[in-house]
Amino acid sequence: MAKFIKIYPDNPNEKEIQKVVKILKDGGLVIYPTDTVYGLGCDITNSRALERIAKIKGIKLEKANFSFVCNDLSNISEYVKNLDTSSFKILKRALPGPYTFILEGNNNLPKEFKKKKTVGIRVPDNNIALELVKQLGNPIVSTSIYDEDEVIEYTTDPELIFEKWQDRVEAVIDGGYGDNTASTIIDLTGYEPEIIREGKGDIDIL
């Protein structure tokens, strides 16, 4: 059964963060809060954990469109090609925030994603998520937690998430109620930014 770990977003407890980081390093799956919906994530360097998430989502890993959750812009530059000035300015204005940016991947992508030309990058405005990535030392590969109920679409109550997911993950973080609106997705790989999905983020940043 998964651990249910309470962490306060305003001032994340170092000891509790370290508990979750250890689970991630050991190949565990973790459900954690972001600035939008709750995410299901694992260590980007752990192949077995990546395969587990893909299996849960019912897709082949090489075809999965998971996000890389980073803690700052320098983190991002490890996995994407050099950004032009206008794209960099957009990222600087928007992050941390409720956006997923589609960017061109570089040769540092984990082997599971080598065939992908683009990657989705997130730097959520949530202290728990940022601290997890910082302490882990590399990005978390992440996907949103969907709810089968079309009206709810995303589960927002961490206790209900725990009830539903406790047999499939190693930890669920209770960071308070989540949002039920996903991030805005913006593609920066073309000549002009393209909005793929409007979500919580304000598109006036473009």
Coordinates of N, CA and C in Angstrom, one line a residue:
M1 N 0.8 -1.2 0.0 CA 0.0 0.0 0.0 C 0.9 1.3 0.0
A2 N 0.4 2.3 -0.7 CA 1.1 3.5 -0.8 C 1.2 4.3 0.6
K3 N 2.2 5.1 0.7 CA 2.3 6.0 1.8 C 1.5 7.3 1.5
F4 N 0.8 7.8 2.5 CA 0.0 9.1 2.3 C 0.8 10.1 3.1
I5 N 1.4 11.0 2.4 CA 2.4 12.0 3.1 C 1.9 13.4 3.0
K6 N 1.6 14.0 4.1 CA 1.2 15.4 4.2 C 2.3 16.3 4.1
I7 N 2.3 17.2 3.1 CA 3.3 18.3 3.0 C 2.6 19.6 2.7
Y8 N 3.0 20.6 3.5 CA 2.4 22.0 3.3 C 3.1 22.7 2.2
P9 N 2.4 23.2 1.2 CA 3.1 23.8 0.0 C 3.8 25.2 0.4
D10 N 3.3 25.9 1.4 CA 3.9 27.2 1.7 C 5.3 27.0 2.2
N11 N 5.5 25.9 3.0 CA 6.8 25.7 3.6 C 7.1 24.1 3.7
P12 N 7.4 23.5 2.5 CA 7.6 22.1 2.5 C 8.6 21.6 3.5
N13 N 8.2 20.6 4.3 CA 9.1 20.0 5.3 C 10.2 19.1 4.6
E14 N 11.4 19.5 5.0 CA 12.6 18.8 4.3 C 12.6 17.3 4.5
K15 N 12.2 16.9 5.7 CA 12.2 15.5 6.1 C 11.2 14.7 5.2
E16 N 10.0 15.3 5.0 CA 9.0 14.6 4.2 C 9.4 14.6 2.7
I17 N 9.9 15.7 2.3 CA 10.4 15.8 0.9 C 11.4 14.7 0.6
Q18 N 12.4 14.5 1.6 CA 13.4 13.5 1.4 C 12.8 12.1 1.4
K19 N 11.7 11.9 2.1 CA 11.1 10.6 2.1 C 10.6 10.3 0.7
V20 N 10.0 11.3 0.0 CA 9.4 11.1 -1.3 C 10.6 11.0 -2.3
V21 N 11.6 11.8 -2.1 CA 12.8 11.7 -3.1 C 13.4 10.3 -3.0
K22 N 13.5 9.7 -1.8 CA 14.0 8.3 -1.7 C 13.1 7.3 -2.5
I23 N 11.8 7.5 -2.4 CA 10.9 6.6 -3.1 C 11.1 6.8 -4.6
L24 N 11.3 8.0 -5.1 CA 11.5 8.2 -6.5 C 12.8 7.6 -6.9
K25 N 13.9 7.8 -6.1 CA 15.2 7.2 -6.5 C 15.2 5.7 -6.5
D26 N 14.3 5.1 -5.7 CA 14.2 3.7 -5.6 C 13.3 3.1 -6.7
G27 N 12.8 4.0 -7.6 CA 12.0 3.5 -8.7 C 10.5 3.6 -8.5
G28 N 10.1 4.3 -7.4 CA 8.7 4.3 -7.0 C 7.9 5.4 -7.9
L29 N 6.6 5.2 -7.9 CA 5.7 6.2 -8.5 C 5.1 7.0 -7.5
V30 N 5.0 8.3 -7.7 CA 4.5 9.2 -6.7 C 3.4 10.1 -7.4
I31 N 2.3 10.4 -6.6 CA 1.3 11.3 -7.0 C 1.5 12.6 -6.2
Y32 N 1.6 13.7 -6.9 CA 2.1 14.9 -6.2 C 1.3 16.1 -6.7
P33 N 1.2 17.2 -5.9 CA 0.5 18.4 -6.4 C 1.3 19.3 -7.3
T34 N 0.6 20.0 -8.2 CA 1.3 21.0 -9.0 C 0.5 22.3 -8.9
D35 N 0.7 23.3 -9.7 CA -0.1 24.5 -9.7 C -1.4 24.3 -10.5
T36 N -1.6 23.1 -11.1 CA -2.9 22.8 -11.8 C -3.5 21.6 -11.1
V37 N -3.5 20.4 -11.9 CA -4.0 19.2 -11.4 C -2.9 18.4 -10.7
Y38 N -3.3 17.4 -10.0 CA -2.3 16.4 -9.4 C -1.7 15.6 -10.5
G39 N -0.4 15.3 -10.3 CA 0.4 14.6 -11.3 C 0.9 13.3 -10.8
L40 N 1.0 12.3 -11.7 CA 1.6 11.0 -11.5 C 3.0 11.1 -12.0
G41 N 4.1 10.9 -11.2 CA 5.4 11.1 -11.7 C 6.4 10.0 -11.2
C42 N 7.6 10.0 -11.9 CA 8.7 9.1 -11.5 C 10.0 9.8 -11.9
D43 N 11.1 9.2 -11.5 CA 12.4 9.7 -11.8 C 12.7 9.5 -13.3
I44 N 13.1 10.5 -14.0 CA 13.3 10.5 -15.4 C 14.4 9.4 -15.8
T45 N 15.3 9.1 -14.8 CA 16.4 8.2 -15.1 C 16.0 6.7 -14.9
N46 N 14.8 6.4 -14.4 CA 14.5 5.0 -14.0 C 13.6 4.4 -15.1
S47 N 14.2 3.5 -15.9 CA 13.4 2.9 -17.0 C 12.2 2.1 -16.6
R48 N 12.4 1.4 -15.5 CA 11.3 0.5 -15.0 C 10.1 1.3 -14.6
A49 N 10.4 2.4 -13.9 CA 9.3 3.3 -13.4 C 8.6 3.9 -14.6
L50 N 9.4 4.3 -15.6 CA 8.8 4.9 -16.8 C 7.8 3.9 -17.5
E51 N 8.3 2.7 -17.5 CA 7.4 1.6 -18.1 C 6.1 1.4 -17.3
R52 N 6.2 1.5 -16.0 CA 5.1 1.4 -15.2 C 4.0 2.4 -15.4
I53 N 4.5 3.7 -15.6 CA 3.6 4.8 -15.8 C 2.9 4.6 -17.2
A54 N 3.7 4.2 -18.2 CA 3.1 4.0 -19.5 C 2.1 2.9 -19.5
K55 N 2.3 1.8 -18.7 CA 1.4 0.7 -18.6 C 0.1 1.2 -17.9
I56 N 0.2 2.0 -16.9 CA -1.0 2.5 -16.2 C -1.8 3.4 -17.1
K57 N -1.1 4.1 -18.0 CA -1.8 5.0 -19.0 C -2.3 4.2 -20.2
G58 N -1.9 2.9 -20.3 CA -2.3 2.1 -21.4 C -1.7 2.5 -22.7
I59 N -0.5 3.0 -22.7 CA 0.2 3.3 -24.0 C 1.6 2.8 -24.0
K60 N 2.2 2.7 -25.2 CA 3.6 2.3 -25.3 C 4.5 3.5 -24.9
L61 N 5.6 3.2 -24.2 CA 6.4 4.3 -23.6 C 6.9 5.2 -24.7
E62 N 7.4 4.6 -25.8 CA 8.0 5.5 -26.9 C 7.0 6.4 -27.5
K63 N 5.7 6.1 -27.3 CA 4.7 7.0 -27.9 C 4.0 7.9 -26.9
A64 N 4.5 7.8 -25.7 CA 3.9 8.6 -24.6 C 4.3 10.1 -24.7
N65 N 3.3 10.9 -24.4 CA 3.6 12.4 -24.4 C 3.6 12.9 -22.9
F66 N 4.6 12.4 -22.2 CA 4.7 12.8 -20.8 C 5.4 14.1 -20.7
S67 N 5.2 14.8 -19.6 CA 5.9 16.1 -19.4 C 7.1 15.9 -18.6
F68 N 8.1 16.7 -18.8 CA 9.3 16.7 -17.9 C 9.1 17.9 -17.0
V69 N 9.0 17.6 -15.7 CA 8.8 18.6 -14.7 C 10.2 19.0 -14.2
C70 N 10.5 20.3 -14.4 CA 11.8 20.9 -14.0 C 11.6 21.9 -12.9
N71 N 12.8 22.3 -12.3 CA 12.6 23.3 -11.3 C 13.1 24.7 -11.7
D72 N 13.7 24.8 -12.8 CA 14.1 26.2 -13.3 C 14.5 26.1 -14.8
L73 N 14.8 27.2 -15.4 CA 15.2 27.3 -16.8 C 16.5 26.6 -17.1
S74 N 17.4 26.6 -16.2 CA 18.7 25.9 -16.4 C 18.5 24.4 -16.5
N75 N 17.6 23.9 -15.7 CA 17.1 22.5 -15.7 C 16.6 22.1 -17.1
I76 N 15.8 23.0 -17.7 CA 15.2 22.8 -19.0 C 16.3 22.7 -20.1
S77 N 17.3 23.5 -20.0 CA 18.3 23.6 -21.1 C 19.1 22.3 -21.2
E78 N 19.0 21.4 -20.2 CA 19.7 20.1 -20.3 C 19.1 19.2 -21.3
Y79 N 17.8 19.4 -21.6 CA 17.1 18.5 -22.4 C 16.5 19.0 -23.7
V80 N 16.6 20.4 -23.9 CA 16.1 21.0 -25.2 C 17.2 21.7 -25.9
K81 N 17.0 21.8 -27.2 CA 17.9 22.5 -28.1 C 18.0 24.0 -27.7
N82 N 19.0 24.7 -28.2 CA 19.2 26.1 -27.9 C 17.9 26.9 -28.3
L83 N 17.4 27.7 -27.4 CA 16.2 28.4 -27.6 C 16.5 29.8 -28.3
D84 N 15.7 30.2 -29.2 CA 15.9 31.5 -29.8 C 15.4 32.6 -28.7
T85 N 15.8 33.8 -28.9 CA 15.5 34.9 -27.9 C 14.1 35.0 -27.6
S86 N 13.2 35.0 -28.6 CA 11.7 35.2 -28.3 C 11.2 34.1 -27.5
S87 N 11.6 32.8 -27.8 CA 11.1 31.7 -27.0 C 11.6 31.8 -25.6
F88 N 12.8 32.2 -25.4 CA 13.4 32.3 -24.1 C 12.6 33.3 -23.3
K89 N 12.3 34.4 -23.9 CA 11.6 35.5 -23.2 C 10.2 35.0 -22.8
I90 N 9.5 34.2 -23.6 CA 8.2 33.7 -23.2 C 8.3 32.8 -22.0
L91 N 9.3 31.9 -22.0 CA 9.6 31.0 -20.9 C 9.8 31.8 -19.6
K92 N 10.6 32.8 -19.8 CA 11.0 33.6 -18.6 C 9.8 34.3 -18.0
R93 N 8.9 34.8 -18.9 CA 7.7 35.5 -18.4 C 6.7 34.5 -17.8
A94 N 6.6 33.3 -18.3 CA 5.6 32.3 -17.9 C 5.9 31.4 -16.8
L95 N 7.2 31.2 -16.6 CA 7.6 30.2 -15.6 C 8.3 30.7 -14.3
P96 N 8.1 30.1 -13.2 CA 7.1 29.0 -13.0 C 5.7 29.4 -13.1
G97 N 4.9 28.5 -13.7 CA 3.5 28.8 -13.9 C 2.8 27.6 -14.6
P98 N 1.4 27.7 -14.8 CA 0.6 26.6 -15.2 C 0.7 26.4 -16.7
Y99 N 1.8 26.2 -17.2 CA 2.0 26.0 -18.7 C 2.9 24.7 -19.0
T100 N 2.6 24.1 -20.1 CA 3.4 23.0 -20.6 C 3.9 23.6 -22.0
F101 N 5.2 23.7 -22.1 CA 5.8 24.2 -23.4 C 6.4 23.0 -24.2
I102 N 6.0 22.9 -25.5 CA 6.5 21.9 -26.4 C 7.8 22.5 -27.0
L103 N 8.9 21.8 -26.8 CA 10.2 22.3 -27.3 C 10.9 21.2 -28.0
E104 N 11.9 21.6 -28.8 CA 12.7 20.6 -29.5 C 13.7 19.9 -28.5
G105 N 13.7 18.6 -28.5 CA 14.6 17.8 -27.6 C 16.0 17.8 -28.1
N106 N 17.0 17.6 -27.3 CA 18.3 17.4 -27.7 C 18.8 16.0 -27.4
N107 N 20.1 15.8 -27.6 CA 20.7 14.5 -27.5 C 20.8 13.9 -26.0
N108 N 20.5 14.8 -25.1 CA 20.5 14.3 -23.7 C 19.2 13.6 -23.2
L109 N 18.2 13.5 -24.1 CA 17.0 12.9 -23.6 C 17.3 11.4 -23.2
P110 N 16.6 10.9 -22.2 CA 16.8 9.5 -21.8 C 16.5 8.6 -23.0
K111 N 17.1 7.4 -23.0 CA 17.0 6.6 -24.2 C 15.6 6.2 -24.6
E112 N 14.7 6.2 -23.6 CA 13.3 5.9 -23.9 C 12.6 7.0 -24.8
F113 N 13.2 8.2 -24.8 CA 12.6 9.3 -25.5 C 13.5 9.7 -26.7
K114 N 14.5 9.0 -27.0 CA 15.5 9.4 -28.1 C 14.8 9.6 -29.4
K115 N 13.8 8.8 -29.7 CA 13.1 8.9 -31.0 C 12.2 10.1 -31.1
K116 N 11.9 10.8 -30.0 CA 11.0 11.9 -30.0 C 11.7 13.2 -30.4
K117 N 11.1 14.0 -31.3 CA 11.8 15.2 -31.7 C 11.4 16.4 -30.7
T118 N 10.3 16.2 -30.0 CA 9.9 17.3 -29.1 C 9.6 16.7 -27.7
V119 N 9.6 17.6 -26.8 CA 9.3 17.2 -25.4 C 8.5 18.3 -24.7
G120 N 7.6 17.9 -23.8 CA 6.8 18.9 -23.1 C 7.5 19.2 -21.8
I121 N 7.7 20.5 -21.5 CA 8.4 20.9 -20.3 C 7.5 21.7 -19.4
R122 N 7.5 21.4 -18.1 CA 6.8 22.1 -17.1 C 7.7 22.6 -16.0
V123 N 7.4 23.8 -15.5 CA 8.0 24.3 -14.3 C 6.8 24.9 -13.4
P124 N 6.2 24.0 -12.7 CA 5.0 24.4 -12.0 C 5.2 25.4 -10.8
D125 N 4.3 26.3 -10.6 CA 4.4 27.3 -9.5 C 3.8 26.6 -8.3
N126 N 4.6 25.6 -7.8 CA 4.2 24.9 -6.6 C 5.4 24.4 -5.9
N127 N 5.6 24.9 -4.6 CA 6.8 24.6 -3.9 C 7.1 23.2 -3.7
I128 N 6.1 22.3 -3.5 CA 6.3 20.9 -3.3 C 7.0 20.3 -4.5
A129 N 6.4 20.5 -5.7 CA 6.9 20.0 -6.9 C 8.3 20.5 -7.2
L130 N 8.5 21.8 -7.0 CA 9.8 22.3 -7.3 C 10.9 21.8 -6.4
E131 N 10.5 21.6 -5.1 CA 11.5 21.1 -4.1 C 11.8 19.6 -4.4
L132 N 10.8 18.9 -4.8 CA 11.0 17.5 -5.2 C 12.1 17.3 -6.3
V133 N 11.9 18.1 -7.3 CA 12.8 18.1 -8.5 C 14.2 18.5 -8.1
K134 N 14.2 19.6 -7.3 CA 15.5 20.1 -6.8 C 16.3 19.1 -6.0
Q135 N 15.6 18.4 -5.1 CA 16.3 17.5 -4.2 C 16.6 16.2 -5.0
L136 N 15.8 15.8 -5.9 CA 16.0 14.6 -6.7 C 17.2 14.8 -7.6
G137 N 17.4 16.0 -8.1 CA 18.6 16.3 -8.9 C 18.4 16.2 -10.4
N138 N 17.2 15.8 -10.8 CA 16.9 15.7 -12.2 C 15.3 15.8 -12.4
P139 N 14.8 16.0 -13.6 CA 13.4 16.2 -13.7 C 12.6 14.9 -13.3
I140 N 11.3 15.2 -13.1 CA 10.3 14.1 -12.9 C 9.5 14.0 -14.2
V141 N 9.4 12.8 -14.7 CA 8.5 12.5 -15.8 C 7.1 12.4 -15.3
S142 N 6.2 13.2 -15.9 CA 4.9 13.3 -15.2 C 3.7 13.3 -16.2
T143 N 2.6 12.8 -15.7 CA 1.3 12.9 -16.5 C 0.2 13.2 -15.5
S144 N -0.9 13.8 -16.0 CA -2.0 14.2 -15.1 C -2.8 13.1 -14.6
I145 N -3.4 13.2 -13.5 CA -4.3 12.2 -12.9 C -5.7 12.5 -13.5
Y146 N -6.2 11.7 -14.3 CA -7.6 11.8 -14.8 C -8.6 11.1 -13.9
D147 N -9.8 11.6 -14.0 CA -10.9 10.9 -13.3 C -11.9 10.4 -14.4
E148 N -12.4 9.1 -14.2 CA -13.3 8.6 -15.2 C -14.6 9.3 -15.3
D149 N -14.9 10.1 -14.3 CA -16.2 10.9 -14.3 C -15.9 12.1 -15.2
E150 N -16.6 12.2 -16.3 CA -16.3 13.3 -17.3 C -16.6 14.7 -16.7
V151 N -17.5 14.7 -15.7 CA -17.9 16.0 -15.1 C -16.7 16.5 -14.3
I152 N -16.1 15.6 -13.5 CA -15.0 16.0 -12.6 C -13.7 16.1 -13.5
E153 N -13.5 15.1 -14.3 CA -12.3 15.0 -15.2 C -11.0 14.8 -14.5
Y154 N -10.7 15.7 -13.6 CA -9.5 15.6 -12.8 C -9.8 15.4 -11.3
T155 N -9.2 14.5 -10.6 CA -9.5 14.4 -9.2 C -8.7 15.5 -8.4
T156 N -9.4 16.1 -7.5 CA -8.8 17.2 -6.8 C -8.5 17.0 -5.3
D157 N -9.2 16.0 -4.8 CA -9.1 15.7 -3.3 C -8.0 14.6 -3.1
P158 N -6.9 15.0 -2.4 CA -5.8 14.0 -2.2 C -6.3 12.7 -1.5
E159 N -7.2 12.8 -0.6 CA -7.7 11.6 0.1 C -8.4 10.6 -0.8
L160 N -9.2 11.2 -1.8 CA -9.9 10.4 -2.8 C -8.9 9.8 -3.8
I161 N -7.9 10.6 -4.1 CA -6.8 10.1 -5.0 C -6.1 8.9 -4.3
F162 N -5.8 9.0 -3.0 CA -5.2 8.0 -2.3 C -6.0 6.7 -2.3
E163 N -7.3 6.9 -2.1 CA -8.2 5.7 -2.1 C -8.2 5.0 -3.4
K164 N -8.1 5.7 -4.5 CA -8.2 5.2 -5.8 C -6.9 4.6 -6.3
W165 N -5.8 5.2 -5.9 CA -4.5 4.9 -6.5 C -3.5 4.1 -5.5
Q166 N -3.9 3.9 -4.3 CA -3.0 3.3 -3.3 C -2.3 2.0 -3.7
D167 N -3.0 1.2 -4.5 CA -2.5 -0.1 -4.9 C -1.6 0.0 -6.2
R168 N -1.5 1.2 -6.8 CA -0.7 1.3 -8.0 C 0.5 2.2 -7.9
V169 N 0.6 2.9 -6.8 CA 1.8 3.8 -6.6 C 2.4 3.6 -5.2
E170 N 3.6 4.2 -5.0 CA 4.3 4.0 -3.7 C 4.0 5.2 -2.8
A171 N 3.5 6.3 -3.3 CA 3.2 7.4 -2.4 C 2.3 8.4 -3.0
V172 N 1.4 9.0 -2.2 CA 0.5 10.1 -2.6 C 0.8 11.2 -1.6
I173 N 1.1 12.4 -2.2 CA 1.4 13.5 -1.3 C 0.1 14.3 -1.2
D174 N -0.3 14.6 0.1 CA -1.4 15.5 0.3 C -0.8 16.9 0.5
G175 N -1.0 17.7 -0.6 CA -0.5 19.1 -0.6 C -1.7 20.0 -0.7
G176 N -2.9 19.5 -0.2 CA -4.1 20.3 -0.2 C -4.9 20.0 -1.5
Y177 N -6.0 20.6 -1.6 CA -6.9 20.4 -2.8 C -6.2 20.9 -4.1
G178 N -6.3 20.1 -5.1 CA -5.7 20.4 -6.4 C -6.7 21.2 -7.2
D179 N -6.3 21.7 -8.4 CA -7.2 22.4 -9.3 C -7.9 21.3 -10.2
N180 N -8.9 21.7 -10.9 CA -9.5 20.7 -11.9 C -9.3 21.3 -13.3
T181 N -8.4 22.2 -13.5 CA -8.1 22.8 -14.8 C -6.6 22.4 -15.1
A182 N -6.4 21.8 -16.2 CA -5.0 21.4 -16.6 C -4.2 22.6 -17.1
S183 N -3.0 22.4 -17.4 CA -2.1 23.5 -17.9 C -2.4 23.9 -19.3
T184 N -2.1 25.1 -19.6 CA -2.2 25.6 -21.0 C -0.9 25.0 -21.8
I185 N -1.2 24.4 -22.9 CA 0.0 23.8 -23.7 C 0.3 24.7 -24.9
I186 N 1.6 25.1 -25.0 CA 2.0 26.0 -26.0 C 3.2 25.4 -26.8
D187 N 3.1 25.3 -28.1 CA 4.1 24.7 -28.9 C 5.0 25.9 -29.4
L188 N 6.3 25.8 -29.0 CA 7.3 26.8 -29.4 C 8.3 26.3 -30.5
T189 N 7.9 25.2 -31.2 CA 8.8 24.7 -32.2 C 8.7 25.3 -33.5
G190 N 7.6 26.0 -33.8 CA 7.4 26.6 -35.1 C 7.9 28.0 -35.2
Y191 N 7.5 28.7 -36.3 CA 7.9 30.1 -36.4 C 7.1 31.0 -35.5
E192 N 5.9 30.6 -35.1 CA 5.1 31.4 -34.1 C 4.7 30.4 -33.0
P193 N 4.5 30.9 -31.8 CA 3.9 30.1 -30.8 C 2.5 29.6 -31.1
E194 N 2.3 28.3 -30.9 CA 0.9 27.8 -31.2 C 0.3 27.2 -29.9
I195 N -0.9 27.7 -29.7 CA -1.6 27.2 -28.5 C -2.3 25.9 -28.8
I196 N -1.8 24.8 -28.2 CA -2.4 23.5 -28.4 C -3.6 23.2 -27.6
R197 N -3.6 23.7 -26.4 CA -4.8 23.6 -25.5 C -4.8 24.7 -24.5
E198 N -5.9 25.4 -24.4 CA -6.1 26.5 -23.4 C -6.5 25.8 -22.1
G199 N -5.7 26.1 -21.0 CA -6.0 25.6 -19.7 C -6.0 26.7 -18.7
K200 N -5.3 26.5 -17.6 CA -5.2 27.4 -16.5 C -4.4 28.7 -16.8
G201 N -3.3 28.5 -17.6 CA -2.4 29.6 -17.9 C -3.0 30.7 -18.8
D202 N -2.6 31.9 -18.5 CA -3.1 33.1 -19.3 C -2.3 33.2 -20.6
I203 N -2.9 33.2 -21.8 CA -2.2 33.2 -23.0 C -1.7 34.6 -23.3
D204 N -2.0 35.6 -22.5 CA -1.4 36.9 -22.7 C 0.1 37.0 -22.5
I205 N 0.7 35.9 -22.1 CA 2.2 35.9 -21.9 C 2.9 35.8 -23.3
L206 N 2.1 35.5 -24.3 CA 2.7 35.3 -25.7 C 3.0 36.7 -26.3

